XYZ file of C-alpha atoms in Angstrom:
590
model
C 43.902 -9.961 -13.342
C 41.731 -10.096 -10.234
C 42.906 -8.986 -6.834
C 44.493 -11.638 -4.609
C 41.828 -13.524 -2.689
C 39.107 -12.526 -5.113
C 37.658 -14.576 -7.891
C 34.514 -15.413 -9.756
C 33.247 -17.463 -6.790
C 34.065 -15.022 -3.988
C 30.532 -14.994 -2.576
C 29.671 -18.574 -3.470
C 31.102 -20.242 -0.311
C 29.192 -17.824 1.885
C 26.002 -18.428 -0.082
C 26.383 -22.195 0.204
C 27.054 -21.964 3.944
C 23.934 -19.886 4.438
C 21.933 -22.297 2.277
C 23.005 -25.141 4.560
C 21.895 -23.068 7.559
C 18.444 -22.680 5.979
C 18.270 -26.404 5.322
C 19.227 -27.091 8.939
C 16.091 -25.181 9.994
C 14.091 -27.570 7.842
C 15.925 -30.575 9.280
C 15.304 -29.422 12.849
C 11.605 -28.977 12.141
C 11.470 -32.470 10.685
C 13.341 -33.855 13.696
C 10.903 -32.199 16.101
C 7.979 -33.709 14.183
C 9.540 -37.217 14.190
C 10.822 -37.204 17.753
C 7.523 -38.261 19.444
C 7.042 -40.972 16.811
C 10.580 -42.262 17.362
C 10.034 -42.372 21.117
C 6.710 -44.150 20.639
C 8.336 -46.740 18.380
C 11.003 -47.403 20.999
C 8.398 -47.818 23.728
C 6.259 -50.109 21.601
C 9.233 -52.186 20.513
C 10.457 -52.425 24.086
C 7.060 -53.572 25.272
C 6.718 -56.217 22.583
C 10.170 -57.656 23.338
C 9.746 -57.538 27.113
C 12.563 -55.062 27.708
C 10.319 -52.281 29.086
C 7.766 -53.998 31.308
C 5.724 -52.484 34.104
C 2.713 -50.181 34.528
C 4.817 -47.033 34.181
C 6.042 -47.969 30.731
C 2.527 -49.065 29.728
C 1.165 -45.640 30.748
C 3.927 -43.940 28.779
C 3.056 -46.008 25.720
C -0.667 -45.185 26.012
C 0.064 -41.462 26.308
C 2.891 -41.047 23.829
C 1.482 -43.155 20.990
C -1.592 -40.953 20.291
C 0.527 -37.829 20.815
C 3.003 -39.091 18.219
C 0.201 -39.857 15.778
C -1.295 -36.389 16.303
C 2.069 -34.691 15.784
C 2.670 -36.692 12.613
C -0.763 -35.757 11.268
C -0.170 -32.082 12.027
C 3.307 -32.211 10.469
C 1.913 -33.926 7.384
C -0.746 -31.209 7.118
C 1.844 -28.456 7.322
C 4.055 -30.222 4.778
C 1.081 -30.710 2.459
C 0.123 -27.026 2.593
C 3.730 -25.952 2.016
C 4.137 -28.383 -0.890
C 0.863 -27.459 -2.582
C 1.045 -23.703 -1.990
C 1.740 -21.828 -5.181
C 4.759 -19.519 -4.875
C 4.219 -16.012 -6.142
C 5.299 -15.317 -9.698
C 5.965 -11.832 -10.999
C 3.452 -10.717 -13.647
C 5.371 -10.662 -16.915
C 4.967 -10.927 -20.664
C 6.654 -14.147 -21.853
C 8.895 -13.844 -24.886
C 9.175 -16.990 -26.970
C 12.445 -17.704 -28.732
C 10.704 -17.442 -32.085
C 9.673 -13.887 -31.203
C 13.200 -12.780 -30.238
C 15.900 -15.091 -31.629
C 18.557 -12.371 -31.522
C 17.799 -11.618 -27.866
C 18.028 -15.298 -26.924
C 21.245 -15.596 -28.895
C 22.754 -12.621 -27.070
C 21.774 -14.006 -23.657
C 23.155 -17.476 -24.445
C 26.389 -16.010 -25.739
C 26.615 -13.979 -22.545
C 26.060 -17.103 -20.435
C 28.755 -18.980 -22.395
C 31.278 -16.207 -21.816
C 30.414 -16.165 -18.105
C 30.604 -19.947 -17.851
C 27.117 -20.332 -16.351
C 23.910 -22.078 -17.480
C 21.718 -20.053 -19.806
C 18.300 -18.943 -18.509
C 15.473 -21.264 -19.485
C 13.319 -18.453 -20.898
C 13.000 -14.683 -21.169
C 10.110 -12.501 -20.046
C 9.474 -8.764 -19.868
C 8.150 -6.722 -16.975
C 6.729 -3.190 -17.254
C 9.225 -1.786 -14.784
C 12.831 -0.632 -14.653
C 14.403 -3.719 -13.132
C 15.830 -7.083 -14.182
C 16.201 -10.310 -12.236
C 16.216 -14.110 -12.353
C 13.040 -15.893 -11.250
C 12.688 -19.564 -10.388
C 9.555 -21.044 -11.937
C 10.251 -24.730 -11.373
C 7.241 -25.258 -9.101
C 4.746 -27.701 -10.686
C 2.028 -25.047 -10.520
C 4.069 -22.912 -12.922
C 4.465 -25.676 -15.493
C 2.668 -25.505 -18.856
C -0.827 -27.053 -18.903
C -1.140 -30.744 -19.767
C -1.605 -31.681 -23.439
C -5.318 -32.293 -22.820
C -5.815 -28.679 -21.691
C -3.804 -27.318 -24.606
C -5.862 -29.301 -27.097
C -2.790 -31.251 -28.252
C -4.350 -34.635 -28.977
C -1.145 -36.032 -30.415
C 0.582 -35.683 -27.033
C -2.403 -36.763 -24.935
C -1.699 -39.603 -22.532
C 1.996 -38.866 -22.320
C 3.516 -37.516 -19.097
C 3.952 -33.771 -18.951
C 7.438 -32.611 -19.765
C 9.658 -31.497 -16.916
C 10.075 -27.806 -16.309
C 13.638 -26.596 -17.005
C 15.674 -26.143 -13.834
C 17.288 -22.911 -14.973
C 15.530 -19.708 -13.859
C 13.707 -17.301 -16.152
C 15.414 -14.034 -17.074
C 13.031 -11.113 -16.482
C 14.021 -7.874 -18.231
C 12.516 -4.441 -17.680
C 10.756 -3.486 -20.910
C 11.833 0.217 -20.794
C 15.442 -0.963 -21.013
C 14.821 -2.625 -24.384
C 13.505 0.583 -25.945
C 15.833 3.101 -24.349
C 19.117 1.211 -24.139
C 21.412 0.267 -26.965
C 22.299 -3.400 -27.560
C 25.760 -3.105 -26.004
C 24.350 -1.305 -22.953
C 21.694 -3.969 -22.411
C 24.298 -6.697 -22.694
C 26.441 -5.014 -20.048
C 23.436 -4.487 -17.800
C 22.363 -8.127 -18.002
C 25.837 -9.578 -17.400
C 25.631 -9.691 -13.560
C 22.008 -10.859 -13.749
C 22.762 -13.771 -16.073
C 25.814 -14.635 -13.980
C 23.420 -15.443 -11.145
C 22.376 -18.668 -12.880
C 25.691 -20.189 -11.765
C 25.101 -20.087 -7.994
C 21.406 -20.812 -8.577
C 22.309 -24.188 -10.059
C 23.949 -25.358 -6.828
C 21.671 -28.019 -5.281
C 21.908 -26.657 -1.721
C 21.066 -23.117 -2.780
C 18.219 -24.330 -4.981
C 16.795 -26.467 -2.153
C 17.030 -23.614 0.328
C 15.248 -21.278 -2.061
C 12.462 -23.796 -2.648
C 12.013 -24.207 1.115
C 11.767 -20.462 1.761
C 9.442 -19.884 -1.200
C 7.215 -22.716 -0.029
C 6.957 -21.223 3.450
C 6.195 -17.802 2.039
C 3.490 -19.233 -0.225
C 2.008 -21.188 2.702
C 1.772 -18.013 4.776
C -0.058 -16.325 1.898
C -2.477 -19.257 1.604
C -3.269 -19.290 5.305
C -3.808 -15.525 5.292
C -6.351 -15.558 2.450
C -9.803 -14.178 3.383
C -13.259 -15.597 2.662
C -12.790 -18.891 4.515
C -15.077 -20.705 6.911
C -14.425 -20.822 10.662
C -13.090 -24.403 10.577
C -10.729 -23.670 7.689
C -9.540 -20.495 9.398
C -8.794 -22.397 12.604
C -6.916 -25.202 10.861
C -5.001 -22.942 8.490
C -4.300 -20.537 11.330
C -2.229 -23.189 13.067
C -0.442 -24.059 9.837
C 0.264 -20.375 9.286
C 1.798 -19.987 12.727
C 4.141 -22.912 12.113
C 5.088 -21.571 8.663
C 5.766 -18.107 10.081
C 7.917 -19.606 12.826
C 10.019 -21.517 10.314
C 10.194 -18.501 8.030
C 11.357 -16.312 10.896
C 14.069 -18.812 11.796
C 15.441 -18.940 8.250
C 14.927 -15.331 7.133
C 18.350 -14.006 8.165
C 20.199 -16.943 6.610
C 18.134 -16.650 3.404
C 18.903 -12.928 3.112
C 22.627 -13.530 3.588
C 22.483 -16.380 1.067
C 21.029 -14.037 -1.554
C 23.712 -11.458 -0.787
C 26.347 -14.101 -1.336
C 24.767 -15.148 -4.623
C 24.670 -11.517 -5.781
C 28.299 -10.985 -4.788
C 29.403 -14.107 -6.650
C 27.455 -13.071 -9.749
C 28.838 -9.520 -9.696
C 32.394 -10.784 -9.324
C 32.026 -13.207 -12.203
C 30.420 -10.576 -14.443
C 33.461 -8.290 -14.151
C 35.071 -10.233 -16.954
C 32.388 -9.190 -19.450
C 31.691 -5.614 -20.611
C 32.748 -4.117 -17.284
C 33.493 -0.706 -18.767
C 30.099 -0.405 -20.425
C 28.328 -1.277 -17.174
C 28.937 2.186 -15.736
C 27.291 3.770 -18.780
C 24.454 1.254 -18.582
C 23.796 2.067 -14.932
C 23.517 5.745 -15.820
C 20.902 4.848 -18.403
C 19.004 2.800 -15.796
C 18.483 5.885 -13.646
C 17.469 7.962 -16.632
C 15.066 5.308 -17.903
C 13.464 5.033 -14.473
C 12.900 8.790 -14.292
C 11.319 8.894 -17.750
C 9.207 5.785 -17.122
C 7.861 7.089 -13.811
C 6.956 10.451 -15.308
C 5.348 8.855 -18.352
C 3.145 6.651 -16.179
C 2.030 9.314 -13.711
C 1.667 12.279 -16.077
C 0.678 10.678 -19.399
C -0.652 7.154 -18.922
C -2.656 7.718 -15.734
C -5.033 10.333 -17.241
C -5.709 7.944 -20.137
C -6.318 4.994 -17.818
C -8.819 7.029 -15.829
C -10.679 7.721 -19.092
C -10.883 4.030 -19.958
C -8.086 4.158 -22.548
C -4.671 2.572 -22.289
C -1.726 3.852 -24.358
C -0.598 0.973 -26.549
C 3.023 2.124 -26.975
C 4.264 3.056 -23.517
C 7.808 1.869 -24.138
C 8.074 3.912 -27.313
C 6.783 6.832 -25.271
C 9.741 6.416 -22.911
C 12.098 7.196 -25.767
C 10.085 10.295 -26.687
C 9.924 11.452 -23.065
C 13.638 11.000 -22.434
C 14.488 12.659 -25.738
C 12.371 15.647 -24.720
C 14.035 15.670 -21.301
C 17.469 15.713 -22.896
C 16.412 18.573 -25.166
C 15.167 20.671 -22.249
C 18.278 19.942 -20.211
C 20.534 20.840 -23.154
C 21.923 17.344 -23.412
C 20.686 16.691 -26.920
C 24.121 16.558 -28.552
C 25.386 13.760 -26.312
C 22.179 11.807 -26.653
C 21.987 12.268 -30.398
C 25.213 10.332 -30.965
C 24.087 7.589 -28.615
C 20.665 7.244 -30.266
C 22.420 6.578 -33.557
C 23.421 3.119 -32.288
C 21.199 0.051 -32.605
C 18.407 0.033 -29.999
C 17.908 -3.116 -27.984
C 14.276 -3.411 -29.121
C 15.643 -4.422 -32.534
C 16.402 -7.778 -30.916
C 12.638 -8.452 -31.027
C 10.923 -9.657 -34.186
C 7.767 -7.569 -33.549
C 8.568 -4.733 -31.140
C 5.149 -3.157 -31.616
C 3.247 -6.265 -30.518
C 5.506 -6.727 -27.489
C 5.149 -3.055 -26.578
C 1.370 -3.375 -26.722
C 1.362 -6.464 -24.486
C 3.591 -4.873 -21.849
C 1.554 -1.657 -22.014
C -1.631 -3.571 -21.228
C 0.109 -5.358 -18.363
C 1.328 -2.008 -17.023
C -2.246 -0.711 -17.059
C -3.365 -3.732 -15.017
C -0.534 -3.558 -12.494
C -0.510 0.189 -11.926
C -4.175 1.044 -12.458
C -6.171 -2.189 -12.243
C -7.617 -2.239 -15.736
C -9.244 -5.315 -17.318
C -7.197 -8.040 -18.955
C -8.804 -7.556 -22.368
C -9.970 -4.638 -24.444
C -13.630 -3.691 -24.610
C -15.986 -0.769 -25.228
C -14.887 0.951 -22.025
C -11.245 -0.176 -22.128
C -9.610 0.294 -25.507
C -6.072 1.096 -26.689
C -5.087 4.536 -27.884
C -2.093 5.462 -30.021
C -0.008 8.528 -29.381
C -1.243 10.358 -32.488
C -4.829 10.068 -31.248
C -4.052 10.888 -27.624
C -4.878 14.638 -27.729
C -8.317 14.185 -29.273
C -9.368 10.886 -27.703
C -7.958 11.406 -24.220
C -7.180 15.053 -23.515
C -10.217 16.606 -25.202
C -12.529 13.922 -23.821
C -11.094 14.253 -20.328
C -11.579 18.024 -20.212
C -15.124 17.913 -21.533
C -16.088 15.059 -19.212
C -14.716 16.928 -16.193
C -16.452 20.125 -17.264
C -19.744 18.264 -17.663
C -19.380 16.761 -14.201
C -18.686 20.190 -12.736
C -21.835 21.658 -14.263
C -23.938 18.689 -13.157
C -22.887 19.422 -9.605
C -23.643 23.118 -10.050
C -27.095 22.123 -11.242
C -27.518 19.880 -8.177
C -26.487 22.791 -5.961
C -29.032 24.965 -7.804
C -26.409 27.498 -8.792
C -28.044 30.172 -11.003
C -26.500 31.268 -14.305
C -24.056 34.152 -14.305
C -25.251 37.596 -15.333
C -23.467 37.288 -18.642
C -25.439 34.145 -19.462
C -28.669 36.028 -19.898
C -27.564 36.602 -23.477
C -26.554 32.954 -24.005
C -28.875 30.700 -22.012
C -28.442 27.750 -24.339
C -25.296 26.224 -22.808
C -22.957 26.053 -19.794
C -20.350 28.765 -19.486
C -17.117 29.381 -17.635
C -18.603 32.622 -16.259
C -21.055 30.601 -14.174
C -18.151 28.801 -12.441
C -16.182 31.999 -11.840
C -19.171 33.829 -10.395
C -20.048 30.959 -8.081
C -16.515 30.635 -6.692
C -16.014 34.365 -6.195
C -15.761 35.159 -2.507
C -18.235 37.916 -1.664
C -19.589 38.777 1.787
C -22.862 39.831 0.172
C -23.253 36.515 -1.650
C -24.545 33.733 0.647
C -23.536 30.155 -0.099
C -25.755 28.335 -2.522
C -28.187 25.898 -0.876
C -26.602 22.479 -0.453
C -28.829 19.444 -0.567
C -28.545 16.834 2.167
C -25.721 14.437 1.418
C -25.055 11.254 3.334
C -21.676 10.330 4.725
C -21.275 7.682 2.046
C -21.895 10.194 -0.734
C -19.643 12.969 0.563
C -16.923 11.974 3.013
C -15.549 14.621 5.311
C -12.648 16.662 3.794
C -9.109 15.926 4.903
C -7.996 18.389 7.614
C -4.525 18.653 6.079
C -5.944 19.513 2.647
C -8.559 22.264 2.759
C -10.709 22.172 -0.328
C -10.695 25.915 -0.751
C -10.932 29.284 0.901
C -14.684 29.704 0.390
C -17.778 27.796 1.370
C -18.661 27.408 -2.289
C -15.294 25.849 -3.044
C -15.615 23.408 -0.128
C -19.091 22.382 -1.236
C -17.943 21.803 -4.804
C -14.923 19.791 -3.668
C -17.055 17.578 -1.433
C -19.566 16.978 -4.201
C -16.798 16.170 -6.709
C -15.245 13.671 -4.308
C -18.594 11.963 -3.766
C -19.468 11.929 -7.460
C -16.151 10.385 -8.478
C -16.418 7.808 -5.675
C -19.836 6.761 -7.001
C -18.555 6.551 -10.569
C -15.569 4.431 -9.543
C -17.782 2.123 -7.449
C -20.143 1.662 -10.385
C -17.259 0.953 -12.762
C -15.776 -1.594 -10.345
C -19.128 -3.360 -10.022
C -19.559 -3.568 -13.787
C -15.983 -4.821 -14.246
C -16.458 -7.534 -11.594
C -19.581 -8.842 -13.348
C -21.681 -11.711 -11.988
C -18.603 -13.420 -10.556
C -17.746 -10.502 -8.295
C -18.708 -12.515 -5.178
C -16.810 -15.660 -6.117
C -13.883 -16.963 -4.105
C -10.609 -15.224 -4.925
C -8.412 -16.878 -7.508
C -4.888 -17.788 -6.357
C -3.518 -15.790 -9.259
C -3.807 -12.107 -8.279
C -3.978 -11.060 -11.924
C -7.164 -13.117 -12.296
C -8.827 -11.453 -9.335
C -9.686 -7.866 -10.213
C -10.288 -7.111 -6.536
C -6.547 -7.503 -5.953
C -5.656 -4.905 -8.591
C -3.838 -2.621 -8.920
C -0.860 -4.356 -7.377
C 1.245 -1.179 -7.519
C -0.980 1.919 -7.459
C 0.834 4.953 -8.808
C -0.730 7.680 -6.696
C -2.974 8.014 -3.644
C -6.572 9.157 -4.251
C -6.826 12.784 -5.289
C -7.912 15.236 -2.633
C -10.906 17.525 -2.925
C -8.724 20.516 -3.651
C -6.909 18.695 -6.460
C -10.184 17.531 -7.957
C -11.614 21.033 -7.870
C -8.505 22.472 -9.535
C -8.603 19.774 -12.246
C -12.256 20.456 -13.045
C -11.885 24.220 -13.170
C -8.824 23.853 -15.405
C -10.832 21.538 -17.650
C -13.586 24.145 -17.924
C -11.063 26.843 -18.835
C -9.530 24.588 -21.504
C -12.961 23.832 -22.972
C -13.707 27.544 -23.153
C -10.360 28.164 -24.834
C -10.950 25.454 -27.429
C -14.480 26.625 -28.242
C -13.880 30.379 -28.302
C -10.337 31.006 -29.560
C -9.566 27.757 -31.386
C -7.092 26.382 -28.846
C -6.200 22.718 -29.188
C -5.522 19.821 -26.807
C -1.948 18.628 -26.805
C 0.376 16.007 -25.339
C 3.540 16.890 -23.502
C 5.767 13.843 -22.996
C 6.849 14.999 -19.548
C 3.745 16.802 -18.248
C 0.881 14.968 -19.937
C -2.251 16.796 -21.192
C -1.555 20.390 -22.140
C -3.421 23.282 -23.712
C -2.046 24.757 -26.930
C -3.050 28.378 -27.519
C -1.750 29.694 -30.812
C 0.452 26.609 -31.084
C 2.255 27.322 -27.795
C 1.798 25.610 -24.437
C -0.198 27.516 -21.841
C 2.153 26.992 -18.923
C 0.858 29.749 -16.632
C -2.729 28.601 -16.117
C -2.344 26.585 -12.894
C -1.363 29.518 -10.604
C -4.427 31.489 -11.709
C -6.746 28.561 -10.919
C -5.173 28.028 -7.500
C -5.656 31.709 -6.646
C -9.338 31.389 -7.480
C -9.721 28.279 -5.304
C -7.711 29.448 -2.318
C -8.673 33.133 -2.183
C -11.944 33.238 -4.069
C -10.413 35.962 -6.254
C -11.057 35.514 -9.997
C -9.250 38.671 -11.101
C -5.969 36.953 -12.041
C -7.774 34.249 -13.992
C -10.008 36.793 -15.708
C -6.940 38.819 -16.723
C -5.357 35.661 -18.109
C -8.514 34.894 -20.087
C -8.538 38.424 -21.466
C -4.906 38.188 -22.600
C -5.670 34.952 -24.419
C -8.851 36.345 -25.958
C -11.056 33.752 -24.223
C -14.650 34.838 -23.563
C -15.998 33.149 -20.404
C -19.624 34.115 -21.146
C -19.725 31.994 -24.313
C -21.302 28.510 -23.974
C -19.008 25.509 -24.371
C -19.577 22.003 -25.671
C -19.477 19.295 -23.009
C -19.121 15.535 -23.259
């Protein structure tokens, strides 16, 4: 039994009161726009009936009538922009009912138990979050029958978009959570369809979303001076109205959330605590998988096609390392929520491609330079290729700097060697810096003062060259991806405008020091693979890894950093000796 004074609609009265406050802002704006027109009508009616005679009233009529017309025109322009502006929609992968009948059945059963309308559809997002999203705007409706090629329905009016919101579910939850946990997690989210169906709340949300979309439209670049001037005024009015309703809208959403949470207490309340624990764990595994595993593949032009399945592997590995395997083993024996999908693999691939676009800015379709990779092929097609590509870039820069071969290379002049890199980076007062060719500011930007590239002049020169080389490669790749339409006007859909991607970049650009460390590590790994038979590997938590004798080489990074910071190769040379790696032997590059 609920506590006295509490109930399933505890926050609903507050939400409705705040919705009315938002609508009053709209009513006041409408009243301000109509006030001059109303006064002009009174003056004109009074003049025509003889009640307001005299030169003073005639002057008032001549002044106020054009002012009223101008205000009405401006108000109509603002209303037109607000009405036609397309509210933002979260990028998702739609899930048709035919593709997940069990999932739809579970959500509808949950809505019935909560006594609220069922969501109109279900979609997945490549993130660890779930929410309800209103997509009732006409711009979000399906295309007309003519555009879909449905000749049988041509000529008929387009069907109305369902009023209920769309349920957006974080895709990692489906693969990591069990069915009961997902049901408990979605209970308070689905309960939000109840308050959302209230007409005042729905109208207030439409008003705020329209204002927000209008502000985005008026702030878009690449417009002429006249359009900028006109839309600038519309934008100022929209921002003023948005500012006046922002506090009430925020409190309205808090009331809706409180009402939904209170109502959801009647369903699976005990499991919700367990589900929330899994949310935090899933987020940690998802974030690490993206930054450590997926990002290196994306930079190589490959996108892992089973990211959500990788979450399970990453979290399983995390539980093993943290000695939690026994507790997780019993839990993993239950039915996973991804079994609610008819084709989990196809859905995983679609959300993985969307994740690559949102977090890295990759193309929307596969191609020669943007193809999927499966986890079994990741070591050879991503890790090995990445190391050899980085090593080749490093030696190209050494060639541009006219760095001579190392002494050991006199016996093996037919290929690049690790010894050349070690000799060049060794700090020696008797060894002057290699001659550096003139580089423009565009080619080699100045190093960051908070991130010194290295302790030697050679290290700084290499880091600057690497930064410039990667900047040129990325600029070339962006130009090729944009194609001949790169200068066209931006599309209102950010996912159709590659210049707006990535929407959520994972990491800031790498510094010169990080780039130098990555390239030296890549050269060491290439030497290990070509001289002692080491192999590229995939660690679910750390990404690309070197396997020497079947074991991970976890102590390589400190040796590389010592070389970069101090110009002392002794620690790295000792490490190479212990592993049996011969730095004077030539290696194969990409």
